[in-house]
Amino acid sequence: MAKNIQAIRGMNDILPNQSPAWQYVEGVIRQVAAQYTYQEIRMPVLESTDLFKRSIGEVTDIVEKEMYTFDDRNGDSLTLRPEGTASCVRAGNEHGLLYNQTQRLWYMGPMFRHERPQKGRYRQFHQFGIEAFGMEGPDIDAEVILLSARLWERFGIRDQVQLQLNSLASNEARARYREALREFLRAHEDKLDEDSKRRLDTNVLRVLDSKSEETQAVLADAPKLSEYWDDASREHFDGLCKRLDAAGVEYVLNERLVRGLDYYNRTVFEWVTTELGAQGTVCAGGRYDGLVEQLGGKATPAVGFAMGMERLVLLLESQDKIPTEQAVDIYVLAATEAAELIAPGVAEQIRSAHPDLKVQLHSGTQNMKKKLAKADKSGATYALIVRDTDFELKHLRDRDAESSVGESATALLDI
């Protein structure tokens, strides 16, 4: 007997009983993105490896340890995209969408990182991303945050997430802070965890993200990034905070929030929850004003975010916020052998007259008792019994409220 082939570890199937939750989430996301006049862009899942090395940073965990990279038959190094921003910028540069223009774009699809699989963290995962180009003021920063806040309102989980804000300031201010932080940490290197020691010479700002309690204790006395902000960055961040205050969006200032990608500057933010254990970040983003030029385009300000859809679905399920949908509205079955020839056409007639209804046609020859049992098992509200010359609409569910379908088979068929 041949051995069963199974899915690759960390790359999960979304089964039919799980699909309605995803369809609901995707539907709300599309509606909200359209409300804010963002347009969809779709990028390939395979890109040149150099795209991510130049954008994310060669000394980041993603590039060093997590990317799915291989050489194709032509010897070109390709990578399954680990995030969407770099691909979106590449597409914008390539097709002339960015220079001296404003663009509001969104995308949704699979990303790939070779991480240790756990609940809420997978090797193939899905992200919804927002990217806004060509606008440099704090107003667009506020807009993308307000868009994400509206999603939480629509999903009914506003009380389960918290907005954390910080500013990484300008590249020059951040460079001064980086040296001050490195000098401070060198004096306490014996108390740092091994990963933080490694980052001292590669990406010292990521030490601020350390999960080690000992390292966090050392950081309590470390210099703060806000002490190194330049005037323009401070003004930008103050403008953002004032706009969020005016819109009634609550937030927490987190000076240790730095994000894991090299391209961020100025505003960074995360929406976090305590409902998912260790995987508490459900949405994160910020400004990346230098990335377009870094990838070969003209200097263009930009801001955006990415939202992990697996974590969002988990959060909604944990809060019982996924609405249940009727799997089948009407189950069509034939009462006689002659009616079996008529029943498919009757089902089609209903679908044409009522596109919003879900109609299932019985398959197979069985007695009426078994057919009705199958109709009941399907979860349908009604069974439409087709005879040779007439129809009977049988109510399978007890309902206090009158059904929108109505009780009349002839009315249902619109004949």
mmCIF file with all atom_site columns, N, CA and C in Angstrom, residues 308-350:
data_model
loop_
_atom_site.group_PDB
_atom_site.id
_atom_site.type_symbol
_atom_site.label_atom_id
_atom_site.label_alt_id
_atom_site.label_comp_id
_atom_site.label_asym_id
_atom_site.label_entity_id
_atom_site.label_seq_id
_atom_site.pdbx_PDB_ins_code
_atom_site.Cartn_x
_atom_site.Cartn_y
_atom_site.Cartn_z
_atom_site.occupancy
_atom_site.B_iso_or_equiv
_atom_site.pdbx_formal_charge
_atom_site.auth_seq_id
_atom_site.auth_comp_id
_atom_site.auth_asym_id
_atom_site.auth_atom_id
_atom_site.pdbx_PDB_model_num
ATOM 1   N N  . GLY A 1 308 ? -1.611  39.689 10.180  1.00 0.00 ? 308 GLY A N  1
ATOM 2   C CA . GLY A 1 308 ? -1.580  38.235 10.075  1.00 0.00 ? 308 GLY A CA 1
ATOM 3   C C  . GLY A 1 308 ? -2.985  37.662 10.126  1.00 0.00 ? 308 GLY A C  1
ATOM 4   N N  . MET A 1 309 ? -3.410  37.029 9.044   1.00 0.00 ? 309 MET A N  1
ATOM 5   C CA . MET A 1 309 ? -4.804  36.595 8.958   1.00 0.00 ? 309 MET A CA 1
ATOM 6   C C  . MET A 1 309 ? -5.077  35.345 9.789   1.00 0.00 ? 309 MET A C  1
ATOM 7   N N  . GLU A 1 310 ? -4.095  34.449 9.902   1.00 0.00 ? 310 GLU A N  1
ATOM 8   C CA . GLU A 1 310 ? -4.301  33.287 10.773  1.00 0.00 ? 310 GLU A CA 1
ATOM 9   C C  . GLU A 1 310 ? -4.566  33.725 12.207  1.00 0.00 ? 310 GLU A C  1
ATOM 10  N N  . ARG A 1 311 ? -3.769  34.683 12.678  1.00 0.00 ? 311 ARG A N  1
ATOM 11  C CA . ARG A 1 311 ? -3.955  35.159 14.052  1.00 0.00 ? 311 ARG A CA 1
ATOM 12  C C  . ARG A 1 311 ? -5.283  35.891 14.201  1.00 0.00 ? 311 ARG A C  1
ATOM 13  N N  . LEU A 1 312 ? -5.668  36.631 13.180  1.00 0.00 ? 312 LEU A N  1
ATOM 14  C CA . LEU A 1 312 ? -6.947  37.332 13.238  1.00 0.00 ? 312 LEU A CA 1
ATOM 15  C C  . LEU A 1 312 ? -8.100  36.340 13.313  1.00 0.00 ? 312 LEU A C  1
ATOM 16  N N  . VAL A 1 313 ? -8.054  35.297 12.496  1.00 0.00 ? 313 VAL A N  1
ATOM 17  C CA . VAL A 1 313 ? -9.113  34.274 12.542  1.00 0.00 ? 313 VAL A CA 1
ATOM 18  C C  . VAL A 1 313 ? -9.148  33.605 13.911  1.00 0.00 ? 313 VAL A C  1
ATOM 19  N N  . LEU A 1 314 ? -7.961  33.260 14.452  1.00 0.00 ? 314 LEU A N  1
ATOM 20  C CA . LEU A 1 314 ? -7.902  32.662 15.790  1.00 0.00 ? 314 LEU A CA 1
ATOM 21  C C  . LEU A 1 314 ? -8.511  33.582 16.839  1.00 0.00 ? 314 LEU A C  1
ATOM 22  N N  . LEU A 1 315 ? -8.197  34.876 16.750  1.00 0.00 ? 315 LEU A N  1
ATOM 23  C CA . LEU A 1 315 ? -8.725  35.831 17.714  1.00 0.00 ? 315 LEU A CA 1
ATOM 24  C C  . LEU A 1 315 ? -10.242 35.936 17.603  1.00 0.00 ? 315 LEU A C  1
ATOM 25  N N  . LEU A 1 316 ? -10.745 36.008 16.395  1.00 0.00 ? 316 LEU A N  1
ATOM 26  C CA . LEU A 1 316 ? -12.193 36.094 16.202  1.00 0.00 ? 316 LEU A CA 1
ATOM 27  C C  . LEU A 1 316 ? -12.888 34.832 16.713  1.00 0.00 ? 316 LEU A C  1
ATOM 28  N N  . GLU A 1 317 ? -12.287 33.675 16.460  1.00 0.00 ? 317 GLU A N  1
ATOM 29  C CA . GLU A 1 317 ? -12.887 32.425 16.938  1.00 0.00 ? 317 GLU A CA 1
ATOM 30  C C  . GLU A 1 317 ? -12.863 32.350 18.462  1.00 0.00 ? 317 GLU A C  1
ATOM 31  N N  . SER A 1 318 ? -11.772 32.832 19.070  1.00 0.00 ? 318 SER A N  1
ATOM 32  C CA . SER A 1 318 ? -11.673 32.785 20.533  1.00 0.00 ? 318 SER A CA 1
ATOM 33  C C  . SER A 1 318 ? -12.715 33.681 21.188  1.00 0.00 ? 318 SER A C  1
ATOM 34  N N  . GLN A 1 319 ? -13.153 34.719 20.478  1.00 0.00 ? 319 GLN A N  1
ATOM 35  C CA . GLN A 1 319 ? -14.161 35.648 21.002  1.00 0.00 ? 319 GLN A CA 1
ATOM 36  C C  . GLN A 1 319 ? -15.556 35.357 20.448  1.00 0.00 ? 319 GLN A C  1
ATOM 37  N N  . ASP A 1 320 ? -15.680 34.235 19.739  1.00 0.00 ? 320 ASP A N  1
ATOM 38  C CA . ASP A 1 320 ? -16.971 33.832 19.148  1.00 0.00 ? 320 ASP A CA 1
ATOM 39  C C  . ASP A 1 320 ? -17.536 34.942 18.269  1.00 0.00 ? 320 ASP A C  1
ATOM 40  N N  . LYS A 1 321 ? -16.673 35.499 17.409  1.00 0.00 ? 321 LYS A N  1
ATOM 41  C CA . LYS A 1 321 ? -17.058 36.617 16.562  1.00 0.00 ? 321 LYS A CA 1
ATOM 42  C C  . LYS A 1 321 ? -17.200 36.233 15.093  1.00 0.00 ? 321 LYS A C  1
ATOM 43  N N  . ILE A 1 322 ? -17.165 34.937 14.790  1.00 0.00 ? 322 ILE A N  1
ATOM 44  C CA . ILE A 1 322 ? -17.372 34.500 13.411  1.00 0.00 ? 322 ILE A CA 1
ATOM 45  C C  . ILE A 1 322 ? -18.853 34.198 13.239  1.00 0.00 ? 322 ILE A C  1
ATOM 46  N N  . PRO A 1 323 ? -19.580 34.948 12.430  1.00 0.00 ? 323 PRO A N  1
ATOM 47  C CA . PRO A 1 323 ? -21.016 34.670 12.264  1.00 0.00 ? 323 PRO A CA 1
ATOM 48  C C  . PRO A 1 323 ? -21.235 33.349 11.539  1.00 0.00 ? 323 PRO A C  1
ATOM 49  N N  . THR A 1 324 ? -22.254 32.639 11.956  1.00 0.00 ? 324 THR A N  1
ATOM 50  C CA . THR A 1 324 ? -22.577 31.369 11.301  1.00 0.00 ? 324 THR A CA 1
ATOM 51  C C  . THR A 1 324 ? -23.455 31.643 10.092  1.00 0.00 ? 324 THR A C  1
ATOM 52  N N  . GLU A 1 325 ? -23.188 30.913 9.030   1.00 0.00 ? 325 GLU A N  1
ATOM 53  C CA . GLU A 1 325 ? -23.965 31.056 7.806   1.00 0.00 ? 325 GLU A CA 1
ATOM 54  C C  . GLU A 1 325 ? -24.769 29.793 7.550   1.00 0.00 ? 325 GLU A C  1
ATOM 55  N N  . GLN A 1 326 ? -25.920 29.972 6.949   1.00 0.00 ? 326 GLN A N  1
ATOM 56  C CA . GLN A 1 326 ? -26.727 28.839 6.547   1.00 0.00 ? 326 GLN A CA 1
ATOM 57  C C  . GLN A 1 326 ? -25.997 28.107 5.427   1.00 0.00 ? 326 GLN A C  1
ATOM 58  N N  . ALA A 1 327 ? -25.674 26.815 5.665   1.00 0.00 ? 327 ALA A N  1
ATOM 59  C CA . ALA A 1 327 ? -24.947 26.048 4.657   1.00 0.00 ? 327 ALA A CA 1
ATOM 60  C C  . ALA A 1 327 ? -25.829 25.777 3.441   1.00 0.00 ? 327 ALA A C  1
ATOM 61  N N  . VAL A 1 328 ? -27.110 25.451 3.686   1.00 0.00 ? 328 VAL A N  1
ATOM 62  C CA . VAL A 1 328 ? -28.066 25.151 2.621   1.00 0.00 ? 328 VAL A CA 1
ATOM 63  C C  . VAL A 1 328 ? -29.392 25.807 2.986   1.00 0.00 ? 328 VAL A C  1
ATOM 64  N N  . ASP A 1 329 ? -29.967 26.539 2.059   1.00 0.00 ? 329 ASP A N  1
ATOM 65  C CA . ASP A 1 329 ? -31.292 27.110 2.298   1.00 0.00 ? 329 ASP A CA 1
ATOM 66  C C  . ASP A 1 329 ? -32.399 26.148 1.866   1.00 0.00 ? 329 ASP A C  1
ATOM 67  N N  . ILE A 1 330 ? -32.243 25.598 0.666   1.00 0.00 ? 330 ILE A N  1
ATOM 68  C CA . ILE A 1 330 ? -33.285 24.736 0.115   1.00 0.00 ? 330 ILE A CA 1
ATOM 69  C C  . ILE A 1 330 ? -32.658 23.462 -0.427  1.00 0.00 ? 330 ILE A C  1
ATOM 70  N N  . TYR A 1 331 ? -33.210 22.348 -0.008  1.00 0.00 ? 331 TYR A N  1
ATOM 71  C CA . TYR A 1 331 ? -32.761 21.030 -0.477  1.00 0.00 ? 331 TYR A CA 1
ATOM 72  C C  . TYR A 1 331 ? -33.832 20.506 -1.432  1.00 0.00 ? 331 TYR A C  1
ATOM 73  N N  . VAL A 1 332 ? -33.448 20.312 -2.697  1.00 0.00 ? 332 VAL A N  1
ATOM 74  C CA . VAL A 1 332 ? -34.399 19.886 -3.726  1.00 0.00 ? 332 VAL A CA 1
ATOM 75  C C  . VAL A 1 332 ? -34.292 18.377 -3.902  1.00 0.00 ? 332 VAL A C  1
ATOM 76  N N  . LEU A 1 333 ? -35.455 17.693 -3.822  1.00 0.00 ? 333 LEU A N  1
ATOM 77  C CA . LEU A 1 333 ? -35.459 16.235 -3.993  1.00 0.00 ? 333 LEU A CA 1
ATOM 78  C C  . LEU A 1 333 ? -36.676 15.822 -4.802  1.00 0.00 ? 333 LEU A C  1
ATOM 79  N N  . ALA A 1 334 ? -36.553 14.691 -5.454  1.00 0.00 ? 334 ALA A N  1
ATOM 80  C CA . ALA A 1 334 ? -37.622 14.188 -6.327  1.00 0.00 ? 334 ALA A CA 1
ATOM 81  C C  . ALA A 1 334 ? -38.424 13.117 -5.602  1.00 0.00 ? 334 ALA A C  1
ATOM 82  N N  . ALA A 1 335 ? -39.775 13.167 -5.781  1.00 0.00 ? 335 ALA A N  1
ATOM 83  C CA . ALA A 1 335 ? -40.652 12.187 -5.120  1.00 0.00 ? 335 ALA A CA 1
ATOM 84  C C  . ALA A 1 335 ? -40.851 10.949 -5.977  1.00 0.00 ? 335 ALA A C  1
ATOM 85  N N  . THR A 1 336 ? -40.632 11.083 -7.293  1.00 0.00 ? 336 THR A N  1
ATOM 86  C CA . THR A 1 336 ? -40.852 9.957  -8.197  1.00 0.00 ? 336 THR A CA 1
ATOM 87  C C  . THR A 1 336 ? -39.696 9.847  -9.174  1.00 0.00 ? 336 THR A C  1
ATOM 88  N N  . GLU A 1 337 ? -39.659 8.716  -9.862  1.00 0.00 ? 337 GLU A N  1
ATOM 89  C CA . GLU A 1 337 ? -38.599 8.515  -10.854 1.00 0.00 ? 337 GLU A CA 1
ATOM 90  C C  . GLU A 1 337 ? -38.715 9.532  -11.981 1.00 0.00 ? 337 GLU A C  1
ATOM 91  N N  . ALA A 1 338 ? -39.926 9.844  -12.386 1.00 0.00 ? 338 ALA A N  1
ATOM 92  C CA . ALA A 1 338 ? -40.124 10.837 -13.444 1.00 0.00 ? 338 ALA A CA 1
ATOM 93  C C  . ALA A 1 338 ? -39.690 12.219 -12.967 1.00 0.00 ? 338 ALA A C  1
ATOM 94  N N  . ALA A 1 339 ? -39.915 12.518 -11.690 1.00 0.00 ? 339 ALA A N  1
ATOM 95  C CA . ALA A 1 339 ? -39.564 13.828 -11.146 1.00 0.00 ? 339 ALA A CA 1
ATOM 96  C C  . ALA A 1 339 ? -38.050 14.019 -11.067 1.00 0.00 ? 339 ALA A C  1
ATOM 97  N N  . GLU A 1 340 ? -37.309 12.904 -11.044 1.00 0.00 ? 340 GLU A N  1
ATOM 98  C CA . GLU A 1 340 ? -35.847 13.022 -11.002 1.00 0.00 ? 340 GLU A CA 1
ATOM 99  C C  . GLU A 1 340 ? -35.316 13.715 -12.256 1.00 0.00 ? 340 GLU A C  1
ATOM 100 N N  . LEU A 1 341 ? -36.043 13.601 -13.359 1.00 0.00 ? 341 LEU A N  1
ATOM 101 C CA . LEU A 1 341 ? -35.626 14.279 -14.587 1.00 0.00 ? 341 LEU A CA 1
ATOM 102 C C  . LEU A 1 341 ? -35.954 15.765 -14.530 1.00 0.00 ? 341 LEU A C  1
ATOM 103 N N  . ILE A 1 342 ? -36.966 16.116 -13.733 1.00 0.00 ? 342 ILE A N  1
ATOM 104 C CA . ILE A 1 342 ? -37.419 17.509 -13.648 1.00 0.00 ? 342 ILE A CA 1
ATOM 105 C C  . ILE A 1 342 ? -36.626 18.284 -12.595 1.00 0.00 ? 342 ILE A C  1
ATOM 106 N N  . ALA A 1 343 ? -36.226 17.587 -11.512 1.00 0.00 ? 343 ALA A N  1
ATOM 107 C CA . ALA A 1 343 ? -35.653 18.252 -10.339 1.00 0.00 ? 343 ALA A CA 1
ATOM 108 C C  . ALA A 1 343 ? -34.450 19.146 -10.656 1.00 0.00 ? 343 ALA A C  1
ATOM 109 N N  . PRO A 1 344 ? -33.483 18.722 -11.523 1.00 0.00 ? 344 PRO A N  1
ATOM 110 C CA . PRO A 1 344 ? -32.353 19.626 -11.807 1.00 0.00 ? 344 PRO A CA 1
ATOM 111 C C  . PRO A 1 344 ? -32.787 20.956 -12.398 1.00 0.00 ? 344 PRO A C  1
ATOM 112 N N  . GLY A 1 345 ? -33.783 20.918 -13.290 1.00 0.00 ? 345 GLY A N  1
ATOM 113 C CA . GLY A 1 345 ? -34.274 22.148 -13.880 1.00 0.00 ? 345 GLY A CA 1
ATOM 114 C C  . GLY A 1 345 ? -34.973 23.030 -12.857 1.00 0.00 ? 345 GLY A C  1
ATOM 115 N N  . VAL A 1 346 ? -35.687 22.399 -11.907 1.00 0.00 ? 346 VAL A N  1
ATOM 116 C CA . VAL A 1 346 ? -36.346 23.157 -10.845 1.00 0.00 ? 346 VAL A CA 1
ATOM 117 C C  . VAL A 1 346 ? -35.295 23.867 -9.984  1.00 0.00 ? 346 VAL A C  1
ATOM 118 N N  . ALA A 1 347 ? -34.229 23.150 -9.643  1.00 0.00 ? 347 ALA A N  1
ATOM 119 C CA . ALA A 1 347 ? -33.158 23.744 -8.842  1.00 0.00 ? 347 ALA A CA 1
ATOM 120 C C  . ALA A 1 347 ? -32.532 24.936 -9.568  1.00 0.00 ? 347 ALA A C  1
ATOM 121 N N  . GLU A 1 348 ? -32.339 24.779 -10.881 1.00 0.00 ? 348 GLU A N  1
ATOM 122 C CA . GLU A 1 348 ? -31.774 25.871 -11.666 1.00 0.00 ? 348 GLU A CA 1
ATOM 123 C C  . GLU A 1 348 ? -32.723 27.067 -11.719 1.00 0.00 ? 348 GLU A C  1
ATOM 124 N N  . GLN A 1 349 ? -34.033 26.783 -11.779 1.00 0.00 ? 349 GLN A N  1
ATOM 125 C CA . GLN A 1 349 ? -35.013 27.855 -11.823 1.00 0.00 ? 349 GLN A CA 1
ATOM 126 C C  . GLN A 1 349 ? -34.977 28.672 -10.524 1.00 0.00 ? 349 GLN A C  1
ATOM 127 N N  . ILE A 1 350 ? -34.799 27.982 -9.397  1.00 0.00 ? 350 ILE A N  1
ATOM 128 C CA . ILE A 1 350 ? -34.702 28.679 -8.104  1.00 0.00 ? 350 ILE A CA 1
ATOM 129 C C  . ILE A 1 350 ? -33.437 29.525 -8.060  1.00 0.00 ? 350 ILE A C  1
#
